[in-house]
Tab-separated table of C-alpha atoms and ligand atoms in Angstrom:
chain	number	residue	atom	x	y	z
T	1	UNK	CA	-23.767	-5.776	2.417
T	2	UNK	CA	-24.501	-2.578	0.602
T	3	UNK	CA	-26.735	-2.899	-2.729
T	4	UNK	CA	-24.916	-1.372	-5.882
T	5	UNK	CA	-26.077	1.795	-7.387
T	6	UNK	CA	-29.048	0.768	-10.095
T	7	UNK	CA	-27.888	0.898	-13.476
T	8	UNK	CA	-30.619	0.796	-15.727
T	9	UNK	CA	-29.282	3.477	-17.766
T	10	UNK	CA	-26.253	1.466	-18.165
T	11	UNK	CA	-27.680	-0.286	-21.192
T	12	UNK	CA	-29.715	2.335	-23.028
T	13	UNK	CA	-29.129	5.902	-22.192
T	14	UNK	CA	-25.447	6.150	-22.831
T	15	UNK	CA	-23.730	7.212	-26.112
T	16	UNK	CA	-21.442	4.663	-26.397
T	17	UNK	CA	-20.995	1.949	-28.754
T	18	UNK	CA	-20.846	-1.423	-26.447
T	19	UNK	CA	-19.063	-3.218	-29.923
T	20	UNK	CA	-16.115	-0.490	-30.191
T	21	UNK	CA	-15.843	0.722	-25.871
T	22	UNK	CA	-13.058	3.150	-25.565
T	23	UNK	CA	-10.648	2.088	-22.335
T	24	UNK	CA	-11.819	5.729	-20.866
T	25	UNK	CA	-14.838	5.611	-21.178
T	26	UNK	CA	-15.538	2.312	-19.907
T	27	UNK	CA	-13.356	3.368	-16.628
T	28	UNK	CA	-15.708	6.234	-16.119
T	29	UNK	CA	-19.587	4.182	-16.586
T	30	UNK	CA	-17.751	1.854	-14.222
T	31	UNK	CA	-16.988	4.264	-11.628
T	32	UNK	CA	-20.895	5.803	-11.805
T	33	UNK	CA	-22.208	2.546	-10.111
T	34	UNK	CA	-19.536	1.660	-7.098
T	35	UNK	CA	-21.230	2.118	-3.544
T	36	UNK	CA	-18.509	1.586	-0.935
T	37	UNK	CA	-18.221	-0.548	1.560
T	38	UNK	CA	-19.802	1.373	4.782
T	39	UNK	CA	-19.732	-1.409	8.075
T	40	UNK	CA	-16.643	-0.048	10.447
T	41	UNK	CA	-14.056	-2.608	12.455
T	42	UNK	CA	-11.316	-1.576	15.007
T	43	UNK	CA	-8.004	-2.969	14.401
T	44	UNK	CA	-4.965	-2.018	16.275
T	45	UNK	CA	-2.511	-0.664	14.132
T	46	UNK	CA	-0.294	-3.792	13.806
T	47	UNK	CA	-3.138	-4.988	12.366
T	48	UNK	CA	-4.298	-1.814	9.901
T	49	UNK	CA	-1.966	-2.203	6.893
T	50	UNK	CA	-3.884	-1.695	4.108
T	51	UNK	CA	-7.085	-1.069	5.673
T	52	UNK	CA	-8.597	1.865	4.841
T	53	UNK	CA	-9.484	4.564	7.442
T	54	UNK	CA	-13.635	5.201	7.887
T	55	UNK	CA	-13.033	8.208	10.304
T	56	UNK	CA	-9.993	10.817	10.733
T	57	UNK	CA	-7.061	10.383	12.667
T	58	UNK	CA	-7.156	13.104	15.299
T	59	UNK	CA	-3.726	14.355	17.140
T	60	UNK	CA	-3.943	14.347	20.252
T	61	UNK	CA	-0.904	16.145	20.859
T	62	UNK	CA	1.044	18.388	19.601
T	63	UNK	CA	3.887	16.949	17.290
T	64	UNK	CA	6.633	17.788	18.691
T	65	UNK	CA	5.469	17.729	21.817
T	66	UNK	CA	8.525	19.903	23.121
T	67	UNK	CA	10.547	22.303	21.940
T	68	UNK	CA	13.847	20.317	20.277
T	69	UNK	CA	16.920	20.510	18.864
T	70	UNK	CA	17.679	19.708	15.123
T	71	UNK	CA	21.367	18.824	15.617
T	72	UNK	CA	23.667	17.841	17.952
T	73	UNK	CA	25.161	20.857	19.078
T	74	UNK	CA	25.005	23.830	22.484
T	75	UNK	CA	21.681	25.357	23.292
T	76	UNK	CA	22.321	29.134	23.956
T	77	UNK	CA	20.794	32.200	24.505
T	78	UNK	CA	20.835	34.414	21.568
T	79	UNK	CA	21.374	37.325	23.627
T	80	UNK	CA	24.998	35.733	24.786
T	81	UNK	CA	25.633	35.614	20.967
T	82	UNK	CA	28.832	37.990	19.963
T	83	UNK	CA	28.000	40.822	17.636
T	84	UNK	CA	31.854	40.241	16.357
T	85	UNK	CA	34.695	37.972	17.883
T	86	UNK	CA	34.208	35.262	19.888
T	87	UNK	CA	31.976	34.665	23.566
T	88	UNK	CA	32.807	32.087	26.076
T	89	UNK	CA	30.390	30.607	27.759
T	90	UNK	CA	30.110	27.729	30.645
T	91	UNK	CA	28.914	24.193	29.650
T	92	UNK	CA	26.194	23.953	32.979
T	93	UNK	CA	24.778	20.757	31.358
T	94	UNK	CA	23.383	18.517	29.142
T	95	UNK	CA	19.924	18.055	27.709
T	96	UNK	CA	19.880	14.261	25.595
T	97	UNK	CA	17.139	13.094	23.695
T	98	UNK	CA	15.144	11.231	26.505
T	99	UNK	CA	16.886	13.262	29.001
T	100	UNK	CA	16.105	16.574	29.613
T	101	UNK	CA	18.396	19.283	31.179
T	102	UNK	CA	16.981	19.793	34.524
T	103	UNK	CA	17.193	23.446	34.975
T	104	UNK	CA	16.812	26.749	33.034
T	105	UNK	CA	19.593	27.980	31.079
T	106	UNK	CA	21.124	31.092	32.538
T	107	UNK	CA	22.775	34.673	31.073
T	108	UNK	CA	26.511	33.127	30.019
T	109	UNK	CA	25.608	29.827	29.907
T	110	UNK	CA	25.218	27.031	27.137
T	111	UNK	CA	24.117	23.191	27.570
T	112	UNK	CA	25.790	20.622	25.432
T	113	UNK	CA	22.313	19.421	23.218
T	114	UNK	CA	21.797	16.341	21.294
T	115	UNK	CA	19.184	16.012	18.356
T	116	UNK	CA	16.393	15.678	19.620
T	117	UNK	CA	16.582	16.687	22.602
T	118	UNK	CA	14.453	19.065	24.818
T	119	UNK	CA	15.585	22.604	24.597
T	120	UNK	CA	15.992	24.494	27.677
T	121	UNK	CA	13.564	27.132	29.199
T	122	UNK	CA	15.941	30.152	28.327
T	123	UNK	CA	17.549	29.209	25.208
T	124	UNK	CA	16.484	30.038	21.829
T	125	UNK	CA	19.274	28.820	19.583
T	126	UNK	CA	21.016	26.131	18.895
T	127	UNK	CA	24.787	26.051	17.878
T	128	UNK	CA	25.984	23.229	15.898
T	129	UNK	CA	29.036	21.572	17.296
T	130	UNK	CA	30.796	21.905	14.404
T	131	UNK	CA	30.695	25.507	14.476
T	132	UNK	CA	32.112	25.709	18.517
T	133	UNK	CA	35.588	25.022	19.780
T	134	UNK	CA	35.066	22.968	23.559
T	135	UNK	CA	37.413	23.432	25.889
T	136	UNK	CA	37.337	22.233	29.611
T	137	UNK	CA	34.012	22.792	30.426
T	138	UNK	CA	33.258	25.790	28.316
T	139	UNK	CA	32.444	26.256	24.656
T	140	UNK	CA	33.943	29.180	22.292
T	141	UNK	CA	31.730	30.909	20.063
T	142	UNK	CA	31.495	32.996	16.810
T	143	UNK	CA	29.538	35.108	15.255
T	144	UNK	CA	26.581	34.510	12.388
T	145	UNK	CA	24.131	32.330	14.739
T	146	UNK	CA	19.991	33.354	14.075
T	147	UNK	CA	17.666	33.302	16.810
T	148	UNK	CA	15.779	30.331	16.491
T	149	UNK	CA	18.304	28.524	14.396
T	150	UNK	CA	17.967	24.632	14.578
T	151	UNK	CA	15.065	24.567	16.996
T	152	UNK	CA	12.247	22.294	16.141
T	153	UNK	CA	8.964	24.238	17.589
T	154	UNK	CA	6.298	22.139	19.651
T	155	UNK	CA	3.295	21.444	17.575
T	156	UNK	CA	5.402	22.431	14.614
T	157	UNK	CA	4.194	19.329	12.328
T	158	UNK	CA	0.649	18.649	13.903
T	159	UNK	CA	-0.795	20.697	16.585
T	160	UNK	CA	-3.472	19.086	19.014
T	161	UNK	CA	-6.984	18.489	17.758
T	162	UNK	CA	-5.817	18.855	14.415
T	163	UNK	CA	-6.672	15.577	11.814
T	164	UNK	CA	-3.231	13.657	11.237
T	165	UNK	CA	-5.193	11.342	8.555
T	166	UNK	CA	-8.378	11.477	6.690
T	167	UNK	CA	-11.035	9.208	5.962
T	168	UNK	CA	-11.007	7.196	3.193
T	169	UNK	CA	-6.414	7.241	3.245
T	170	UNK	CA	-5.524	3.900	2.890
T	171	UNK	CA	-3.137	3.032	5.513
T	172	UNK	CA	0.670	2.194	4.086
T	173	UNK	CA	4.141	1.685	6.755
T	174	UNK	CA	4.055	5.468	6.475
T	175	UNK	CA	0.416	5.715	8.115
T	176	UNK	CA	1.049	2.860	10.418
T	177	UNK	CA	3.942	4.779	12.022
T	178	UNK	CA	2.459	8.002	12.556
T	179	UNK	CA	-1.016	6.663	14.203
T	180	UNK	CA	1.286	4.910	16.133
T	181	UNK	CA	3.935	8.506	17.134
T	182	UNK	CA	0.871	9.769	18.210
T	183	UNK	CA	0.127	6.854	20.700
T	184	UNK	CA	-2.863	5.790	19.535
T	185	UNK	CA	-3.492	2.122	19.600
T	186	UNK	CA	-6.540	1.083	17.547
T	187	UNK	CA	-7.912	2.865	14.211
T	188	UNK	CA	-11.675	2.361	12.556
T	189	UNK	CA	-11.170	1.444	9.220
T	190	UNK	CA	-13.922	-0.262	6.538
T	191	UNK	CA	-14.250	-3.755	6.915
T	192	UNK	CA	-13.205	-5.426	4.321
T	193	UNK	CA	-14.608	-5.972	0.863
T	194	UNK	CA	-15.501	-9.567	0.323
T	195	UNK	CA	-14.568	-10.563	-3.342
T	196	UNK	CA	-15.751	-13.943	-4.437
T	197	UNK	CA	-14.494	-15.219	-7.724
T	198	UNK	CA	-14.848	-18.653	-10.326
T	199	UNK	CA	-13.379	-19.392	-13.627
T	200	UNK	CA	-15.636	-20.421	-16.212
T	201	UNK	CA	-14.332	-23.509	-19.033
T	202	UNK	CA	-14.871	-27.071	-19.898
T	203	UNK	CA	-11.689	-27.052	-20.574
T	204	UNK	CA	-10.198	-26.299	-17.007
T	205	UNK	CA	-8.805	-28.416	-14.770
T	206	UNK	CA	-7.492	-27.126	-11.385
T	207	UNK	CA	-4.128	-27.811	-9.783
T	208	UNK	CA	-4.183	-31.230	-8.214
T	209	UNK	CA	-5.857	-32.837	-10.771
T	210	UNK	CA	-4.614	-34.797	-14.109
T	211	UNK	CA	-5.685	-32.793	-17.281
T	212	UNK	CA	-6.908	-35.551	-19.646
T	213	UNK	CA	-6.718	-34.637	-23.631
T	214	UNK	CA	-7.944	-30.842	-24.608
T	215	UNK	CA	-7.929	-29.949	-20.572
T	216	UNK	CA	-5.373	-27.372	-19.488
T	217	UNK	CA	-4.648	-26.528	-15.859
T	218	UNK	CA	-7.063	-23.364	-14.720
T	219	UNK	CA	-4.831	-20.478	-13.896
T	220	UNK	CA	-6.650	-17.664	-13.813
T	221	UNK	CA	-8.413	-18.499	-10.301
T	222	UNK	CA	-4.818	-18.653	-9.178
T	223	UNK	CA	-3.636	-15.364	-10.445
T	224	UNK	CA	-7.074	-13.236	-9.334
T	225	UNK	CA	-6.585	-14.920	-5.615
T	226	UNK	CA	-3.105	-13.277	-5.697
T	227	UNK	CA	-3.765	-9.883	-7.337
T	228	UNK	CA	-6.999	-9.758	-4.713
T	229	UNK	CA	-4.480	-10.520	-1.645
T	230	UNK	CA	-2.367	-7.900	-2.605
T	231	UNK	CA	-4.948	-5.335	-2.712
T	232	UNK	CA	-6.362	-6.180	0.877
T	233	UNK	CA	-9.456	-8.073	-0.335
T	234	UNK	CA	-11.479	-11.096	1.230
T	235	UNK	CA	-10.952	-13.386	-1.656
T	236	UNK	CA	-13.722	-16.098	-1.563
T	237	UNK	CA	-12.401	-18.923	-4.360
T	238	UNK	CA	-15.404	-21.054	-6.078
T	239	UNK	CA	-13.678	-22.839	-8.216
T	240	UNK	CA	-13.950	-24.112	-11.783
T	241	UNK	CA	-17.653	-23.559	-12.959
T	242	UNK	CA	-18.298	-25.450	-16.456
T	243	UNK	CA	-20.138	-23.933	-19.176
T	244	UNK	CA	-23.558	-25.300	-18.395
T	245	UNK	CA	-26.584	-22.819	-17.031
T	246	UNK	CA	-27.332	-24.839	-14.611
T	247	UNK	CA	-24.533	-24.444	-12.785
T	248	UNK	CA	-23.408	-21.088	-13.190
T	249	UNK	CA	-26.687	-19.750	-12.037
T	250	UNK	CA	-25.924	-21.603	-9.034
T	251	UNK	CA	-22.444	-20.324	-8.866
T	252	UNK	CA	-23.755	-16.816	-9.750
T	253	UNK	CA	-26.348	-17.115	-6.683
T	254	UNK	CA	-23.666	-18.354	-4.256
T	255	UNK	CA	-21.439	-15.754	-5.442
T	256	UNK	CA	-23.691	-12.850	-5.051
T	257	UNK	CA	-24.954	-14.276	-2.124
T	258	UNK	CA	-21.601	-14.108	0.238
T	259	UNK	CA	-19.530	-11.115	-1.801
T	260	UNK	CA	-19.573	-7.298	-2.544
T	261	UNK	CA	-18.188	-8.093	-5.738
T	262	UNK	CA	-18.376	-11.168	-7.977
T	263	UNK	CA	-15.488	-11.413	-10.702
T	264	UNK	CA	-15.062	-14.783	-13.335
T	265	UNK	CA	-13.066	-15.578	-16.179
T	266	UNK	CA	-13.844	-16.572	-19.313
T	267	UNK	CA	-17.073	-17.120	-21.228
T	268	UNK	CA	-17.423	-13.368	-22.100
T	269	UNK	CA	-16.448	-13.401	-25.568
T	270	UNK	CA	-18.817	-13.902	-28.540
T	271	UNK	CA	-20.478	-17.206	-29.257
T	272	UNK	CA	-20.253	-18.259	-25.711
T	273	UNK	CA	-21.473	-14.835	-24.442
T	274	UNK	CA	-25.125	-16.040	-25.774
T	275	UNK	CA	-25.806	-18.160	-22.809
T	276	UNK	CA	-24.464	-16.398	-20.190
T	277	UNK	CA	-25.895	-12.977	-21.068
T	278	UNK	CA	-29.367	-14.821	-20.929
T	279	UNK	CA	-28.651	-15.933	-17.632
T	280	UNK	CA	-26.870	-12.381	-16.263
T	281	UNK	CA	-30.165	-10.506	-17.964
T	282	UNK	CA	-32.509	-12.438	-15.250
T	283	UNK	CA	-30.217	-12.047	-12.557
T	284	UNK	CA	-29.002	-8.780	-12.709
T	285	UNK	CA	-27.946	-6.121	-15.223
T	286	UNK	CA	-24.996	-6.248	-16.869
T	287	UNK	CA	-23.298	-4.609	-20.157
T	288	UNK	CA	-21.263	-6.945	-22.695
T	289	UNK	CA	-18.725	-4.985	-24.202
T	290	UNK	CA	-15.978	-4.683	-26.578
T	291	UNK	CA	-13.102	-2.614	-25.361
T	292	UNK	CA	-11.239	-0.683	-27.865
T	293	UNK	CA	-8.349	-2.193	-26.525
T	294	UNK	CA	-5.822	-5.294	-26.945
T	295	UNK	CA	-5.495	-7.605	-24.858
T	296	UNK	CA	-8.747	-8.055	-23.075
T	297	UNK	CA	-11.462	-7.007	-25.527
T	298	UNK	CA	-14.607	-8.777	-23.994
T	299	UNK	CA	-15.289	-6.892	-20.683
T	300	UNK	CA	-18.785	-7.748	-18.933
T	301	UNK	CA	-19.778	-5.432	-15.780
T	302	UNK	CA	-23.104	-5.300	-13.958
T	303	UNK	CA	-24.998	-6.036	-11.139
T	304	UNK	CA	-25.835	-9.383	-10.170
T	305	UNK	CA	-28.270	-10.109	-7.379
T	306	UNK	CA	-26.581	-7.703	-4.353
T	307	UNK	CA	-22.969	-7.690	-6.044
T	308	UNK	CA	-21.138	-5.723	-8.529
T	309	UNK	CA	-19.921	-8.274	-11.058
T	310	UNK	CA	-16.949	-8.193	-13.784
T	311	UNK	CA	-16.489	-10.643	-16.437
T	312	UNK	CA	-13.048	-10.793	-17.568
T	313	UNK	CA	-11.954	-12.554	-20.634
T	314	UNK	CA	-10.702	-16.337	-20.355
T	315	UNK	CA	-7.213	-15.713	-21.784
T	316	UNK	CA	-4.684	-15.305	-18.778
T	317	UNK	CA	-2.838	-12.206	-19.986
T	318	UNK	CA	-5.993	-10.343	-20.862
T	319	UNK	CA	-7.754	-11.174	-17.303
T	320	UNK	CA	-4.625	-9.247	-15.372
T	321	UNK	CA	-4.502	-6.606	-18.096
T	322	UNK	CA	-8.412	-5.775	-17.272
T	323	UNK	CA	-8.265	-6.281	-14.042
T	324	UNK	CA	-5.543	-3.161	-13.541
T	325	UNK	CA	-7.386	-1.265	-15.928
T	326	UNK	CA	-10.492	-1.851	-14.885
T	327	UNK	CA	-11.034	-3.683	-11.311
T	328	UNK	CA	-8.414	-2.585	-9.193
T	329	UNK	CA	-9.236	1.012	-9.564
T	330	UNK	CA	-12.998	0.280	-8.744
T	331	UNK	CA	-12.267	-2.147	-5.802
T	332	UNK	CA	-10.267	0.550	-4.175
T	333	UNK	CA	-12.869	2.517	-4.514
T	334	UNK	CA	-15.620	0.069	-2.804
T	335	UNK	CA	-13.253	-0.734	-0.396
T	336	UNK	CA	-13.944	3.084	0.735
T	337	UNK	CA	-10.660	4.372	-0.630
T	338	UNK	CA	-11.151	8.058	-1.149
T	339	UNK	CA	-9.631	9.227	-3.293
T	340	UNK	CA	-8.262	6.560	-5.673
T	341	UNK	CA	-5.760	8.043	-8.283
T	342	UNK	CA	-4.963	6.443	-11.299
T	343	UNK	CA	-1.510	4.552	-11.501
T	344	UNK	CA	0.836	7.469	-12.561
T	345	UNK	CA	2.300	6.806	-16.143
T	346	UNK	CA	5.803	8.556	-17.801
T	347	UNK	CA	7.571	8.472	-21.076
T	348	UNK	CA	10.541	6.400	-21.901
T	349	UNK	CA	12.173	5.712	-24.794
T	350	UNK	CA	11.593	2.557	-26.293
T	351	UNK	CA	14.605	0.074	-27.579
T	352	UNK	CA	12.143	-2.340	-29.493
T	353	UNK	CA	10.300	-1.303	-32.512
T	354	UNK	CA	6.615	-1.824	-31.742
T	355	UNK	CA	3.343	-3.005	-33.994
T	356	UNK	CA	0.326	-1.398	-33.281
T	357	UNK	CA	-3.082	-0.312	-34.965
T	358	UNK	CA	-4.417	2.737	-34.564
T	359	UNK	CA	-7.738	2.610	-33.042
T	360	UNK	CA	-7.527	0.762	-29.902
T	361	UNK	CA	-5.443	1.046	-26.652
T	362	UNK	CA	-2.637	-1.860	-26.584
T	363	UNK	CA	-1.130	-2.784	-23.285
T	364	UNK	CA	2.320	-4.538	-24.135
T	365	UNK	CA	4.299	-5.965	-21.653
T	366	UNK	CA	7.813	-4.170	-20.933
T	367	UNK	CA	11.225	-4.428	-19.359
T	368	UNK	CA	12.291	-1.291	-17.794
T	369	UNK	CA	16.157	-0.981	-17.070
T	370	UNK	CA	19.109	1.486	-16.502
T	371	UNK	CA	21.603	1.631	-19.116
T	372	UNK	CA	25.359	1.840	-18.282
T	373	UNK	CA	24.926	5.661	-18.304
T	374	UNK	CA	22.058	5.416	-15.886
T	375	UNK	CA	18.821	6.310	-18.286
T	376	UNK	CA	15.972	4.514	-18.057
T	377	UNK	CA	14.692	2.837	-21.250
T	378	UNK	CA	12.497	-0.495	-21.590
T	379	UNK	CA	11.930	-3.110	-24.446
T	380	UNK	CA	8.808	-5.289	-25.011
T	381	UNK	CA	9.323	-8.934	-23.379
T	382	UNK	CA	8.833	-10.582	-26.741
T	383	UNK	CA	5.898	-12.909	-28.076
T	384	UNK	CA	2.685	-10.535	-26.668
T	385	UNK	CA	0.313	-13.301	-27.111
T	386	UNK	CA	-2.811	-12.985	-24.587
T	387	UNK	CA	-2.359	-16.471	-23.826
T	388	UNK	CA	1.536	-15.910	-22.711
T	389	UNK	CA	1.576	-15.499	-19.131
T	390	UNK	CA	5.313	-15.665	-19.263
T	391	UNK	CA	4.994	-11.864	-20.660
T	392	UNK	CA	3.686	-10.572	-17.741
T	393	UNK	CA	5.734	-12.306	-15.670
T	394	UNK	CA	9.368	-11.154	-17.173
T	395	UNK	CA	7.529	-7.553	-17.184
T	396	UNK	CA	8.219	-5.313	-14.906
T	397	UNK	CA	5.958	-2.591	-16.605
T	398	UNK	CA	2.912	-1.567	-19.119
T	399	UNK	CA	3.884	0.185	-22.075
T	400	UNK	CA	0.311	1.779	-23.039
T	401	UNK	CA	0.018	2.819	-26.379
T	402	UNK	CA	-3.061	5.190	-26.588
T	403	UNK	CA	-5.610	4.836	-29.482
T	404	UNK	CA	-4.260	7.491	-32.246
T	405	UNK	CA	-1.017	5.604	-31.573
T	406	UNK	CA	0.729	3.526	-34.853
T	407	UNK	CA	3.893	1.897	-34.624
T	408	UNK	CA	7.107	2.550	-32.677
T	409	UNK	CA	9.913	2.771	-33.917
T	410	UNK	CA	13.542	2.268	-31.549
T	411	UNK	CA	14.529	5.263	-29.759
T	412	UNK	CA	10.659	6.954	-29.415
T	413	UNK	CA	9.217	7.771	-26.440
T	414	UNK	CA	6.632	5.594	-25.259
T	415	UNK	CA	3.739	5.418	-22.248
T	416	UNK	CA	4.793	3.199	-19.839
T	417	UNK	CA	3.559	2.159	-16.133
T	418	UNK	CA	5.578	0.490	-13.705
T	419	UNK	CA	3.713	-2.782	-11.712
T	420	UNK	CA	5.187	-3.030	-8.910
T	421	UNK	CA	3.624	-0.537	-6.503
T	422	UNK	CA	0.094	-1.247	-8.044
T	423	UNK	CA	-0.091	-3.506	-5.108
H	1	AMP	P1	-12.827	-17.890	-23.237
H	1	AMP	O1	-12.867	-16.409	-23.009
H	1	AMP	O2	-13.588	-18.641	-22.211
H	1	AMP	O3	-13.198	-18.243	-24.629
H	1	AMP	O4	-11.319	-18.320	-23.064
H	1	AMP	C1	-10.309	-17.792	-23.886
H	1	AMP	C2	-9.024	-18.617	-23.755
H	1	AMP	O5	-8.542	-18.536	-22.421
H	1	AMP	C3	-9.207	-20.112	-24.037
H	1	AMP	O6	-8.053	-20.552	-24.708
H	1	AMP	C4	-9.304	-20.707	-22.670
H	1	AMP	O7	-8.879	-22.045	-22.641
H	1	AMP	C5	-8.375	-19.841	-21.868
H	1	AMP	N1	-8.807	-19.821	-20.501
H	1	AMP	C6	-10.074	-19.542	-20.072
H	1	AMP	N2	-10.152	-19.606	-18.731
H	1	AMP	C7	-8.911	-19.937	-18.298
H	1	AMP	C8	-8.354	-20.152	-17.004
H	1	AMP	N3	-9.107	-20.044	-15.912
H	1	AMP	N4	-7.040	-20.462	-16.897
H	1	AMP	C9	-6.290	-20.557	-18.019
H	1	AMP	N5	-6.753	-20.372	-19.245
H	1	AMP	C10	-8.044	-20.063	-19.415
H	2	MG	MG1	-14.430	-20.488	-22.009
């Protein structure tokens, strides 16, 4: 396991206010302290979706490897080509993807080419059928034909020796299928990043058992195991923790113990912060702060023992609004994803009227859809309590308001990012 940057200066040297922590600014002190993964696996490629690559992806070969035709059509020589009317010329073949013409193509002579398809030694242009009339084993041809037209050169997308994918790319279907047109059967990627996680609460009960009065069913654990699947971690579940020392040092030990990263819920927010900083201070080093931003206001983020450690808040909607803006960007990034680019964001006008405060970044929860006249608008899903876990689940989008932002008013343009695609 690699040891996290130090961060002593985390707590002291920096000219930020942990009580009023803009959203930016929190982003950037997090991404000072991530040390990547750096232990290599091979996988074969069936395997490799959505590992990350820890050395490039040399060609081979050339792609294409031959000469070949872009459309189904008659390889020629552009010599034979008519300066004005029309040449004949005899059909002496055929040359089908997988099944090359066997000879050389010949003064006055064309071969019937599908896409594809090796292009003769000889010709140098490639007629669509469309623009031929085929008669009896010859074709008829105009004039208005370049040399070279329709050919796809050897090498002409990748030569040999050249890198086909970089270290650090994350591999997607797209990545999969190249390594794999090049014929290369295994990749080295990072292994992955072990993420072990708890929710903290007296209160919580998990799924299986009977919630007796003032107990409510833990989801949070639920929800983190799912956003950590999706982003390719090692999720390592430990369960409810309650609010007693004791026990979360334990957990805390464990946790640090077996994960890169450690990441609870709950217990974070002021009053029951008290306790757990104590503990986190002899552990580790870690920051309590409070974002300039609604929901998820209590952020902790640190070291503890050998693992990088965020605190989420305990309310459900705030825990997946920090982790996007906060973890997922940073896990990427200790996974060994190089680089990691922030989740693009455009404007679209907004149906709803909107309340919001200047002086902190709100993350609503939107509906993005395509009116009858096929613009995009979205509307806010109602009720943005961070308790309401229904709101992110009828979203299909942020709508980020930034801080200088007031209130919206139907028909402005508003900030919005889609989810799906975060993976
Ligand atoms: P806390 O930050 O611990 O004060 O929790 C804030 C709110 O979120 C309280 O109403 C908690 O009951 C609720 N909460 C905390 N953890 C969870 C969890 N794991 N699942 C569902 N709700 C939670
Ligand atoms: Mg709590």
């Amino acid at each position: 396991m690699n040891e996290p940057a130090s961060i002593p200066a985390l707590s002291c040297a920096d000219d930020y206010d942990p009580n009023s922590m803009p959203v930016d600014k929190a982003r950037e002190v997090i991404a000072r302290f991530l040390s990547p993964v750096t232990a290599i696996e091979r996988v074969h490629v069936r395997s490799a979706l959505g590992r990350v690559l820890a050395e490039d992806v040399i060609s081979p070969l050339d792609v294409p490897a031959h000469d070949n035709s872009a459309m189904d059509g008659y390889a020629v020589r552009h010599a034979d080509m008519p300066g004005a009317g029309e040449v004949t010329l005899k059909v002496a073949g055929t040359a089908f993807a997988g099944a090359p013409y066997a000879g050389s193509l010949n003064a006055g002579e064309a071969v019937r080419i599908m896409t594809g398809g090796v292009v003769p030694p000889g010709a140098d242009c490639i007629v669509m059928q469309e623009h031929v009339t085929a008669a009896d084993g010859k074709v008829t041809i105009g004039t208005g034909h370049r040399k070279g037209q329709n050919l796809r050169l050897a090498g002409e997308d990748l030569k040999a020796g050249a890198p086909a994918l970089k270290k650090g790319q994350r591999l997607r279907p797209a990545e999969i299928g190249l390594v794999s047109s090049l014929g290369i059967p295994e990749v080295s990627v990072y292994r992955k990043l072990r993420v072990a996680f708890f929710s903290t609460g007296d209160e919580l009960v998990s799924i299986g058992t009977k919630p007796t009065e003032g107990q409510i069913y833990d989801s949070n654990r639920y929800t983190i195991h799912g956003m950590l699947e999706r982003l390719g971690c090692e999720a390592l579940d430990m369960g409810v923790v309650r609010d007693d020392p004791k026990l979360l040092e334990d957990a805390f030990n464990q946790a640090a113990a077996a994960a890169d990263v450690v990441i609870t819920s709950g217990g974070v927010s002021v009053g029951e912060a008290d306790f757990v900083k104590e503990l986190l201070n002899k552990m580790g080093e870690v920051v309590f702060w409070k974002i300039a931003m609604k929901p998820g206001r209590p952020l902790a983020y640190g070291r503890v023992g050998g693992a990088h450690f965020f605190g989420l808040p305990g309310n459900p909607v705030s825990v997946m609004v920090t982790y996007y803006q906060f973890v997922r960007d940073a896990l990427l990034k200790l996974a060994g994803q190089d680089p990691v680019e922030p989740v693009p964001t455009f404007k679209v006008p907004c149906t709803s009227a909107l309340r919001k405060a200047p002086g902190r970044t709100e993350f609503q929860r939107g509906i993005l859809s395509r009116g009858a006249d096929g613009s995009w608008s979205v509307r806010v899903t109602g009720e943005q309590g961070s308790g309401i876990l229904r709101s992110m689940s009828e979203a299909n989008c942020f709508i980020i308001m930034p801080t200088d932002q007031g209130n919206v008013a139907p028909g402005n343009l508003v900030e919005v990012q889609v989810m799906e695609g975060i993976i």
